[in-house]
XYZ file of C-alpha atoms in Angstrom:
658
model
C -0.028 0.021 -0.249
C 2.837 2.160 0.777
C 4.424 1.620 -2.566
C 1.210 2.513 -4.296
C 0.904 5.680 -2.183
C 4.435 6.684 -2.977
C 3.809 6.320 -6.794
C 0.805 8.258 -6.972
C 2.387 11.018 -4.925
C 5.201 11.018 -7.324
C 2.784 10.852 -10.330
C 0.973 13.967 -8.569
C 4.197 15.775 -7.987
C 5.071 15.432 -11.726
C 2.093 16.443 -13.140
C 1.938 19.800 -10.716
C 5.503 20.332 -11.928
C 5.063 19.928 -15.560
C 1.987 22.271 -15.271
C 3.844 24.989 -13.353
C 6.804 24.709 -15.933
C 4.184 25.442 -18.761
C 2.670 28.090 -17.013
C 6.124 29.724 -16.639
C 6.807 28.957 -20.293
C 3.722 30.651 -21.440
C 4.085 33.705 -19.289
C 7.932 34.327 -20.348
C 6.741 33.628 -23.704
C 3.700 36.216 -23.741
C 6.234 38.691 -21.918
C 8.582 38.454 -24.940
C 6.048 38.635 -27.187
C 5.021 41.801 -25.540
C 8.375 43.240 -25.095
C 8.753 42.711 -28.733
C 5.400 44.436 -30.017
C 6.256 47.107 -27.404
C 9.371 47.850 -29.049
C 8.040 47.775 -32.540
C 5.441 50.027 -31.569
C 7.963 52.651 -30.046
C 9.637 52.249 -33.448
C 6.353 53.263 -35.349
C 5.592 56.081 -33.144
C 9.428 57.411 -33.620
C 8.650 57.302 -37.468
C 5.237 58.889 -37.211
C 6.522 61.646 -35.011
C 9.206 62.508 -37.269
C 6.404 63.711 -40.117
C 8.879 62.196 -42.523
C 6.340 59.335 -43.609
C 3.057 61.762 -43.488
C 2.479 61.240 -47.082
C 4.046 57.945 -47.568
C 2.178 55.510 -45.441
C 0.621 52.969 -47.946
C -3.222 52.631 -47.544
C -4.897 49.722 -45.626
C -1.430 48.702 -43.830
C -0.402 49.949 -40.321
C 2.683 47.918 -40.888
C 5.692 50.244 -40.516
C 7.957 47.389 -42.070
C 6.264 47.904 -45.463
C 6.718 51.812 -45.408
C 8.941 53.541 -48.057
C 12.457 53.214 -47.143
C 12.124 50.949 -44.185
C 13.485 47.685 -43.765
C 13.079 44.916 -40.609
C 14.558 42.121 -39.338
C 12.297 38.649 -38.928
C 11.258 40.031 -35.094
C 9.951 43.079 -36.812
C 12.576 45.611 -35.784
C 14.170 48.171 -38.032
C 17.322 47.739 -39.239
C 17.535 50.204 -42.570
C 16.180 53.886 -42.836
C 16.999 54.704 -46.593
C 15.406 58.070 -47.575
C 18.105 59.420 -49.796
C 16.641 61.895 -52.646
C 13.573 61.940 -50.602
C 12.660 65.714 -50.284
C 12.677 65.359 -46.739
C 12.648 69.122 -44.631
C 12.909 69.988 -41.585
C 15.109 69.913 -38.401
C 17.396 66.242 -38.069
C 16.353 66.072 -34.686
C 12.646 65.564 -35.528
C 13.183 61.877 -35.321
C 14.441 60.273 -31.989
C 17.311 57.684 -33.224
C 17.370 56.320 -29.552
C 14.392 54.309 -30.208
C 16.125 52.425 -33.053
C 19.023 49.976 -31.366
C 19.174 47.643 -34.132
C 19.872 50.287 -36.759
C 22.411 49.193 -39.126
C 21.922 51.241 -42.392
C 20.939 55.514 -42.044
C 20.896 57.104 -45.594
C 19.447 60.578 -45.313
C 21.262 62.018 -48.356
C 20.485 64.939 -50.846
C 17.615 66.180 -48.715
C 16.848 69.558 -46.987
C 17.437 68.432 -43.569
C 18.834 71.331 -41.180
C 19.839 71.955 -37.671
C 22.054 69.527 -35.663
C 23.240 65.949 -35.524
C 21.193 64.898 -32.105
C 23.350 63.113 -29.525
C 20.799 60.095 -29.616
C 22.774 58.894 -32.747
C 26.033 58.023 -30.572
C 23.401 55.208 -28.801
C 23.303 53.492 -32.465
C 25.889 50.852 -31.500
C 25.058 48.585 -34.434
C 25.139 51.373 -37.365
C 27.281 50.232 -40.139
C 26.386 53.085 -42.684
C 25.584 56.783 -42.284
C 25.444 59.121 -44.948
C 24.126 62.589 -44.176
C 25.883 64.327 -47.652
C 24.408 66.998 -49.175
C 21.695 68.643 -46.951
C 21.824 71.975 -45.160
C 22.963 70.833 -41.704
C 24.934 73.958 -40.070
C 24.883 72.956 -36.495
C 26.336 69.810 -35.985
C 25.729 68.736 -32.435
C 23.027 69.134 -29.651
C 22.953 72.753 -30.233
C 25.916 73.302 -27.506
C 28.872 73.209 -29.954
C 28.550 74.831 -33.242
C 29.897 73.429 -36.236
C 32.049 70.621 -34.777
C 31.879 67.108 -35.413
C 30.202 65.804 -32.585
C 31.829 63.311 -30.312
C 28.916 61.197 -30.384
C 29.901 59.912 -34.288
C 33.034 58.280 -32.670
C 30.848 56.155 -30.199
C 29.732 54.096 -33.357
C 32.046 51.445 -33.223
C 30.628 49.233 -36.039
C 30.512 52.094 -38.481
C 31.973 51.067 -41.827
C 31.077 53.974 -43.802
C 30.994 57.622 -42.704
C 30.142 60.536 -45.301
C 29.847 64.217 -44.180
C 31.005 65.961 -47.044
C 29.619 69.054 -48.672
C 28.480 70.357 -45.391
C 29.946 73.457 -43.026
C 31.679 71.591 -40.677
C 34.506 73.295 -38.844
C 36.924 73.072 -36.136
C 39.226 69.958 -35.918
C 38.797 66.448 -36.889
C 38.375 64.767 -33.347
C 41.298 62.838 -32.126
C 38.597 60.070 -31.029
C 37.895 58.937 -34.855
C 40.766 56.504 -34.100
C 38.265 54.709 -32.261
C 36.386 53.646 -35.412
C 38.597 50.590 -36.004
C 35.930 49.176 -38.476
C 35.789 52.254 -40.671
C 36.553 51.751 -44.192
C 35.358 55.116 -46.041
C 35.801 58.224 -44.335
C 34.547 61.528 -46.627
C 34.980 64.675 -44.699
C 35.680 66.699 -47.676
C 34.088 70.155 -48.535
C 33.777 71.566 -45.474
C 35.736 73.965 -43.057
C 37.643 71.891 -41.102
C 41.050 73.256 -39.428
C 43.735 72.136 -37.574
C 46.007 69.154 -38.002
C 45.144 65.557 -39.138
C 45.192 63.663 -35.693
C 47.619 61.104 -35.328
C 44.954 58.507 -34.031
C 44.127 58.228 -37.545
C 46.269 55.671 -37.731
C 44.322 53.143 -35.769
C 41.740 53.028 -38.192
C 43.422 49.744 -39.626
C 40.370 49.079 -41.964
C 40.170 52.228 -43.953
C 40.552 51.955 -47.723
C 39.449 55.537 -48.792
C 40.280 58.757 -46.890
C 38.731 62.023 -48.408
C 39.746 65.441 -46.534
C 40.183 67.663 -49.613
C 38.857 71.180 -49.731
C 38.815 71.990 -46.334
C 41.651 74.340 -44.295
C 43.676 71.325 -42.615
C 47.385 72.513 -41.786
C 50.326 71.130 -40.101
C 51.977 68.048 -41.731
C 50.728 64.380 -43.190
C 50.793 62.546 -39.725
C 53.407 59.570 -40.399
C 50.983 56.793 -38.663
C 48.885 57.350 -41.656
C 51.388 54.971 -43.109
C 50.341 52.315 -40.642
C 46.933 52.083 -42.538
C 47.996 49.200 -44.799
C 44.647 48.890 -46.797
C 44.613 52.145 -47.633
C 43.736 52.593 -51.619
C 42.761 56.192 -52.398
C 43.407 59.355 -50.423
C 42.818 62.480 -51.285
C 44.388 65.285 -49.346
C 44.242 68.252 -52.123
C 43.206 71.862 -51.411
C 44.272 72.383 -48.067
C 47.274 73.976 -45.959
C 49.626 71.111 -45.418
C 53.156 71.603 -45.002
C 56.212 69.601 -44.638
C 57.127 66.402 -46.492
C 55.258 63.357 -47.304
C 55.908 60.333 -45.175
C 57.658 57.601 -46.633
C 55.892 54.990 -45.247
C 52.650 56.259 -46.878
C 51.782 53.949 -50.114
C 48.068 54.226 -51.273
C 47.132 53.417 -54.569
C 45.911 56.428 -55.836
C 46.619 59.977 -54.220
C 45.736 63.618 -54.556
C 47.896 66.213 -52.536
C 47.760 69.061 -54.896
C 46.997 72.683 -53.895
C 49.049 72.451 -50.566
C 52.555 73.439 -49.692
C 54.204 70.315 -49.474
C 58.036 70.248 -50.159
C 60.918 67.730 -50.230
C 61.331 64.399 -52.196
C 58.565 62.261 -53.135
C 59.011 58.820 -51.547
C 60.051 56.343 -53.697
C 57.034 53.887 -52.923
C 54.787 56.782 -54.255
C 56.806 57.093 -57.613
C 54.328 54.563 -59.622
C 51.466 56.844 -58.796
C 52.668 60.189 -57.648
C 50.445 62.857 -56.239
C 48.924 64.995 -59.043
C 51.013 68.100 -59.930
C 49.645 71.495 -59.587
C 50.749 74.685 -58.541
C 50.233 74.435 -54.720
C 52.764 71.616 -54.600
C 55.517 74.042 -55.849
C 57.881 72.294 -53.368
C 57.927 68.831 -54.215
C 60.779 67.285 -55.958
C 61.867 63.715 -57.397
C 62.741 61.418 -60.271
C 58.914 61.703 -61.272
C 57.488 63.308 -64.661
C 56.384 66.614 -63.973
C 58.678 67.417 -61.120
C 62.095 68.688 -60.928
C 64.779 66.421 -59.428
C 65.787 67.336 -55.844
C 69.262 68.601 -56.918
C 68.106 70.739 -59.497
C 65.426 71.974 -57.204
C 67.803 72.872 -54.345
C 70.823 74.077 -56.270
C 68.939 76.002 -59.089
C 65.449 76.809 -58.408
C 63.763 78.099 -61.468
C 63.004 81.806 -61.172
C 59.458 81.149 -62.533
C 58.704 78.469 -59.582
C 59.796 80.894 -57.144
C 57.799 83.972 -58.736
C 54.459 81.218 -58.647
C 55.333 80.525 -54.832
C 55.532 84.181 -53.850
C 53.051 85.719 -55.468
C 50.394 82.738 -55.854
C 48.335 84.026 -53.094
C 48.050 87.673 -54.710
C 47.296 86.659 -58.210
C 46.214 83.040 -58.849
C 45.241 83.938 -62.330
C 48.291 85.100 -63.276
C 49.949 81.842 -61.806
C 48.073 79.769 -63.828
C 48.708 81.578 -67.117
C 52.239 81.285 -65.993
C 51.878 77.335 -65.261
C 49.905 76.902 -68.588
C 52.718 78.550 -70.553
C 55.457 76.379 -69.010
C 53.442 72.795 -70.015
C 52.835 74.331 -73.556
C 56.620 74.794 -73.806
C 57.215 71.418 -72.455
C 54.670 69.720 -74.737
C 55.689 71.553 -77.714
C 59.768 70.731 -76.867
C 58.566 67.076 -76.785
C 56.889 67.173 -80.137
C 59.723 68.609 -81.764
C 62.074 65.682 -80.235
C 59.530 62.881 -81.463
C 59.579 64.459 -84.990
C 63.183 64.768 -85.142
C 63.690 61.375 -83.806
C 65.761 62.418 -81.286
C 64.004 60.395 -78.294
C 65.802 57.437 -76.970
C 62.698 55.511 -76.195
C 59.813 55.058 -78.185
C 56.583 57.062 -76.844
C 53.969 54.435 -76.457
C 51.030 56.976 -77.102
C 52.626 57.491 -80.425
C 53.802 54.088 -81.105
C 52.031 53.313 -84.307
C 54.612 55.943 -85.843
C 57.240 53.842 -85.429
C 58.459 50.281 -86.236
C 58.137 49.023 -82.591
C 61.807 48.186 -82.391
C 62.605 50.881 -79.772
C 59.452 50.350 -77.948
C 60.265 46.586 -77.969
C 63.560 46.704 -76.196
C 61.823 49.223 -73.543
C 59.055 46.530 -72.793
C 61.710 43.852 -72.596
C 63.540 46.080 -69.997
C 60.238 46.879 -68.078
C 59.109 43.063 -67.825
C 62.712 41.593 -67.576
C 62.136 39.505 -70.684
C 58.176 38.685 -69.907
C 59.201 37.187 -66.400
C 56.184 35.811 -64.896
C 56.379 38.076 -61.811
C 54.965 41.077 -64.189
C 52.268 38.830 -65.608
C 48.660 39.868 -64.353
C 46.516 37.704 -66.246
C 46.364 35.319 -69.158
C 43.456 34.834 -71.965
C 42.583 33.080 -74.968
C 44.599 35.590 -77.124
C 47.483 35.944 -74.931
C 49.258 36.941 -71.633
C 48.966 40.419 -69.906
C 52.018 42.143 -68.443
C 52.252 45.179 -65.970
C 55.067 47.316 -67.641
C 56.393 50.891 -66.323
C 58.107 52.378 -69.430
C 61.297 54.606 -68.915
C 59.212 58.174 -68.681
C 57.332 56.469 -65.718
C 53.961 55.885 -67.442
C 52.491 52.350 -66.290
C 50.674 50.283 -69.186
C 49.164 46.817 -69.522
C 50.852 44.849 -72.258
C 49.098 41.993 -74.077
C 51.712 39.793 -75.705
C 49.378 38.018 -78.326
C 49.878 34.232 -78.955
C 49.947 34.619 -82.658
C 52.881 34.372 -84.939
C 51.957 35.136 -88.309
C 54.409 38.249 -88.408
C 56.643 36.586 -91.082
C 53.614 37.003 -93.490
C 54.012 40.461 -94.860
C 50.295 40.417 -95.917
C 48.828 39.603 -92.298
C 51.099 42.484 -90.859
C 49.803 45.010 -93.220
C 46.364 44.007 -92.341
C 47.006 43.986 -88.562
C 48.452 47.343 -88.859
C 45.456 48.865 -90.554
C 43.170 47.158 -88.208
C 45.375 48.288 -85.466
C 44.983 52.149 -86.496
C 41.414 51.722 -86.667
C 41.008 50.499 -82.943
C 43.238 53.071 -81.937
C 41.073 55.766 -82.930
C 38.279 54.411 -80.476
C 37.984 56.671 -77.742
C 35.130 56.262 -75.302
C 35.475 56.920 -71.661
C 34.223 53.265 -70.643
C 36.497 51.466 -73.347
C 40.304 50.829 -72.240
C 42.406 52.640 -74.475
C 44.444 51.095 -77.136
C 47.636 52.982 -77.277
C 49.391 51.174 -79.890
C 51.079 48.064 -80.954
C 54.303 46.596 -81.254
C 55.568 44.369 -84.119
C 59.169 42.932 -83.606
C 60.206 39.637 -85.482
C 57.553 36.910 -84.069
C 55.745 38.761 -81.448
C 52.906 40.879 -81.381
C 52.020 43.308 -78.717
C 49.059 45.609 -77.919
C 49.746 48.150 -75.366
C 46.522 49.470 -73.262
C 45.528 51.725 -70.516
C 46.458 50.101 -67.305
C 43.381 49.296 -64.625
C 44.236 49.134 -61.202
C 41.594 47.199 -59.638
C 41.738 44.291 -62.600
C 38.907 42.429 -63.704
C 35.034 42.390 -62.734
C 35.208 38.534 -62.419
C 38.152 38.943 -59.720
C 36.165 41.537 -57.716
C 33.128 39.640 -57.453
C 34.893 36.548 -56.373
C 36.514 38.123 -53.361
C 34.141 38.648 -50.560
C 35.693 42.010 -49.075
C 35.839 43.482 -52.511
C 32.539 42.459 -53.590
C 31.022 44.038 -50.833
C 32.816 47.233 -51.643
C 31.049 46.903 -54.962
C 27.558 48.418 -53.445
C 24.421 48.370 -55.090
C 24.881 51.924 -57.006
C 28.616 51.010 -58.003
C 26.809 47.731 -59.757
C 24.436 49.511 -61.385
C 26.764 51.888 -62.745
C 29.004 49.069 -64.054
C 25.836 47.898 -65.965
C 25.435 51.381 -67.560
C 29.028 51.877 -68.205
C 29.335 48.505 -70.337
C 25.859 49.222 -72.009
C 27.250 52.817 -73.199
C 30.650 51.243 -74.537
C 28.900 48.634 -76.286
C 26.517 51.025 -77.713
C 29.259 53.150 -78.851
C 30.980 50.354 -80.818
C 27.984 49.005 -82.257
C 26.408 52.526 -83.513
C 28.750 55.213 -83.457
C 32.182 53.394 -84.933
C 32.432 52.964 -88.514
C 32.528 50.447 -89.511
C 30.848 48.976 -86.686
C 32.885 46.938 -83.812
C 31.441 43.931 -82.527
C 33.122 42.680 -79.436
C 32.844 38.818 -79.781
C 33.613 38.207 -76.075
C 31.835 40.200 -73.466
C 32.297 38.598 -70.203
C 33.411 39.577 -66.745
C 36.693 38.842 -67.301
C 36.914 41.654 -70.210
C 35.288 44.425 -67.920
C 38.128 46.282 -65.863
C 37.919 48.590 -63.020
C 40.080 51.391 -62.009
C 40.785 52.421 -58.512
C 37.451 54.136 -58.288
C 35.526 50.699 -59.192
C 34.444 52.355 -62.318
C 33.774 49.908 -65.456
C 35.708 50.124 -69.106
C 35.615 46.885 -71.647
C 38.780 45.584 -72.914
C 39.850 43.431 -75.456
C 37.465 45.238 -78.114
C 38.232 44.314 -81.579
C 40.924 41.600 -80.565
C 38.754 39.099 -82.737
C 38.646 41.369 -85.585
C 42.385 42.065 -85.263
C 43.139 38.160 -85.271
C 40.870 37.489 -88.386
C 41.249 40.009 -90.573
C 40.946 37.988 -93.671
C 37.759 36.110 -92.853
C 34.293 37.864 -92.985
C 31.815 37.795 -89.621
C 32.586 33.975 -89.512
C 34.675 32.787 -86.878
C 35.880 29.756 -85.145
C 36.559 31.455 -81.831
C 33.944 33.631 -80.657
C 33.403 34.429 -76.673
C 34.000 32.700 -73.461
C 31.916 29.418 -72.345
C 29.003 30.606 -70.560
C 28.353 33.958 -72.168
C 28.012 32.843 -75.620
C 24.889 33.598 -77.565
C 23.074 30.129 -78.223
C 22.702 30.899 -81.833
C 26.378 30.257 -82.275
C 25.782 26.575 -81.482
C 24.413 26.089 -85.047
C 25.678 28.987 -86.708
C 29.162 30.803 -87.127
C 27.410 33.951 -87.942
C 28.789 36.709 -85.215
C 26.190 39.821 -85.155
C 25.771 42.660 -82.718
C 23.169 40.504 -81.058
C 25.729 38.187 -80.068
C 27.281 41.222 -77.498
C 23.828 41.884 -76.264
C 23.216 38.051 -75.189
C 26.611 38.343 -73.516
C 25.877 41.766 -72.028
C 22.841 40.013 -70.655
C 24.360 37.236 -68.751
C 26.909 40.135 -67.390
C 24.253 42.152 -65.929
C 22.714 39.243 -64.095
C 26.391 38.227 -62.578
C 26.725 41.670 -61.687
C 23.241 41.667 -59.677
C 23.766 38.098 -58.409
C 27.641 38.379 -57.489
C 28.608 35.002 -59.320
C 27.773 33.556 -62.774
C 24.045 32.606 -63.527
C 24.693 29.337 -64.879
C 21.581 27.574 -63.309
C 19.352 30.397 -63.973
C 20.436 30.274 -67.711
C 19.648 26.565 -67.507
C 16.307 27.266 -66.344
C 15.435 29.724 -68.672
C 16.318 27.660 -71.652
C 14.331 24.507 -70.542
C 11.512 26.548 -69.467
C 11.547 25.013 -66.342
C 11.736 28.410 -64.418
C 10.146 28.132 -60.842
C 7.468 31.166 -60.719
C 7.986 31.211 -57.127
C 11.531 32.381 -57.555
C 11.640 35.967 -56.517
C 14.246 38.705 -57.678
C 15.325 39.221 -54.125
C 16.564 35.529 -53.857
C 18.945 35.781 -56.559
C 20.514 39.081 -55.728
C 24.106 39.038 -54.154
C 23.516 37.852 -50.404
C 26.735 39.243 -49.469
C 25.435 42.922 -49.798
C 22.509 44.301 -47.566
C 18.998 44.273 -49.407
C 18.650 47.804 -51.226
C 16.079 50.025 -49.646
C 16.818 53.453 -51.557
C 13.815 53.480 -53.658
C 15.958 55.016 -56.672
C 18.411 52.043 -56.403
C 15.782 49.453 -56.266
C 13.860 50.932 -59.547
C 17.350 50.440 -61.057
C 17.917 46.836 -60.224
C 14.221 46.176 -61.546
C 15.261 48.053 -64.523
C 18.663 45.958 -65.091
C 17.108 42.915 -64.193
C 13.928 43.555 -66.969
C 16.789 44.298 -69.498
C 19.021 41.468 -68.542
C 16.207 39.216 -69.228
C 14.978 40.402 -72.683
C 18.914 40.018 -73.605
C 18.775 36.679 -73.142
C 15.811 35.896 -75.282
C 16.675 32.777 -77.624
C 15.678 34.706 -80.779
C 18.538 37.184 -82.017
C 15.970 39.264 -83.423
C 13.700 39.624 -80.305
C 16.721 40.981 -78.060
C 16.936 44.543 -77.941
C 19.631 46.617 -79.328
C 22.593 48.168 -77.337
C 21.795 51.584 -78.421
C 18.157 50.891 -76.933
C 19.568 49.604 -73.585
C 21.748 52.483 -73.365
C 19.002 54.866 -73.533
C 16.739 53.038 -71.440
C 19.279 53.133 -68.542
C 19.800 56.750 -69.272
C 16.376 57.507 -68.777
C 15.734 55.172 -65.842
C 11.967 54.753 -66.175
C 9.822 53.285 -63.051
C 9.074 50.105 -64.081
C 6.838 48.903 -61.185
C 5.846 49.902 -57.517
C 6.743 46.584 -56.021
C 9.069 45.732 -53.149
C 11.955 43.371 -54.220
C 10.560 40.801 -52.089
C 7.159 40.764 -54.205
C 8.445 40.645 -57.776
C 9.165 37.179 -59.191
C 11.550 36.437 -61.881
C 8.587 35.474 -64.253
C 7.226 38.929 -64.089
C 10.643 40.343 -65.254
C 11.266 37.783 -67.739
C 7.622 38.316 -69.442
């Protein structure tokens, strides 16, 4: 009996314990839900109180996560506010930023906001992107310190992008800026900042772009800046900086013009020297456009001294004198070239020579084509980086062909090279000329610092740097370039090998089409039929049953590249689905976008992505005649019409395709 009673007691105790546990869990869950609901309501109320969404709330919805420019996480907490170019007026402080603890992205650029940056911004510990550019912000704190960069900004430890350019900031750059260890892009240009650059900026070890131009900064360039090993772009121009350039400083691209810098240009900057303007009249070194240090010290040109003394009094006169000097220098160079007195061939007019002199320069510059100078290999040849004796850096494509013993081929090659060398478009890599020597053929191109789009998209850090705006701009650049080749050149030029490998990026990640006309050069005796046209994965389907290459082949390849830019990878599986008619109607546009980037929230960018996607699918139509022309595509991208007023998550691939 005792045993049965004991078992009964245990059962009752277990039942009571389970019931209490369920009750506690239910209460805790309900409390947690209540907390989330309350927090979400606080965020919603903060948006309403700002007045910015007064005329932007969709009908029949109280869910602020669906409002214009708002993105929420799965718990309904706001992570993105994107209202760039939205005609917002009034005080920036009208919105209580402390109500958004999960905010990661804040873009209020290009509006009519005024007043100060409220201190609540300093509480946004998760903020990674902040852009307040192009507003009327004049008092940049909480109405206590006028014109000073607020210390609250230096508390945003997760911040990666900070753009406060084109405002009326004054005072000094705070030394606490060094606390922003994760900062990659800092733009304080076009303000009224004074004082010296803080040495603590060297602590921003992740910094890639630093733009401080058009301020009143003085003092010297801190040597600590040379400790920022990832620094690629540096603009210190139009300030009052003095002293020498630190020897440890080595950005890929720099502009230090219009300062009072002096002394020798460090050897590590000689490949990419600071731009030469009147303000840098004290710099010297073995760099084109600058006097040698021995000459500048022993025999300073009187005209330079005149400019240095009287520049503040008569800037116009100084520029006239400088222009006269440059004109004389150019005329002198032209005379030397015409007289044949130049020792080394000038790559910019190489087609005026037989290539022998330039050939020797290229052999020396690449140490007889040593592999350490090779920056790429393709179907047509290997590409080398070559620094010529005059300091110019060019890309040298050594072609695989060996028909130079055939005089007829050489003549045709020269004629075609002359035609292609006249092609001039801002989004086409410049062909400077060619060189024929024995059994070798060279093409000399403009050098692009960031190499190919293919490589950038496959490197996570660089792909993230390539944000949605830059990606859309790359699509536009390629479209404009192909439109020029197809419709503005006589005769028209079909590229024949459009791929992400043949789209090169400069230091600012702006795109240019490369290898244009290579197939034309190598098949000068054929018509429009060729055994090799394009890269696998980008080739138009009609080339499987016909070898006729037309402009519409480029259009198809462009469509593949456009999708690759949006997706961050080659759209191989998607292309197979399109061709096999097995496209899942449930696949949404947002599902195929590059997941390494945060979803776009700016409505202008969203519309551009919709437009690019629609054009890309039109380019991928199986029938060449149904594809648009590159001229039409270029015009569509310039106009950038609004196609559909839907969120990305509501747009299917099927809609875009049809």
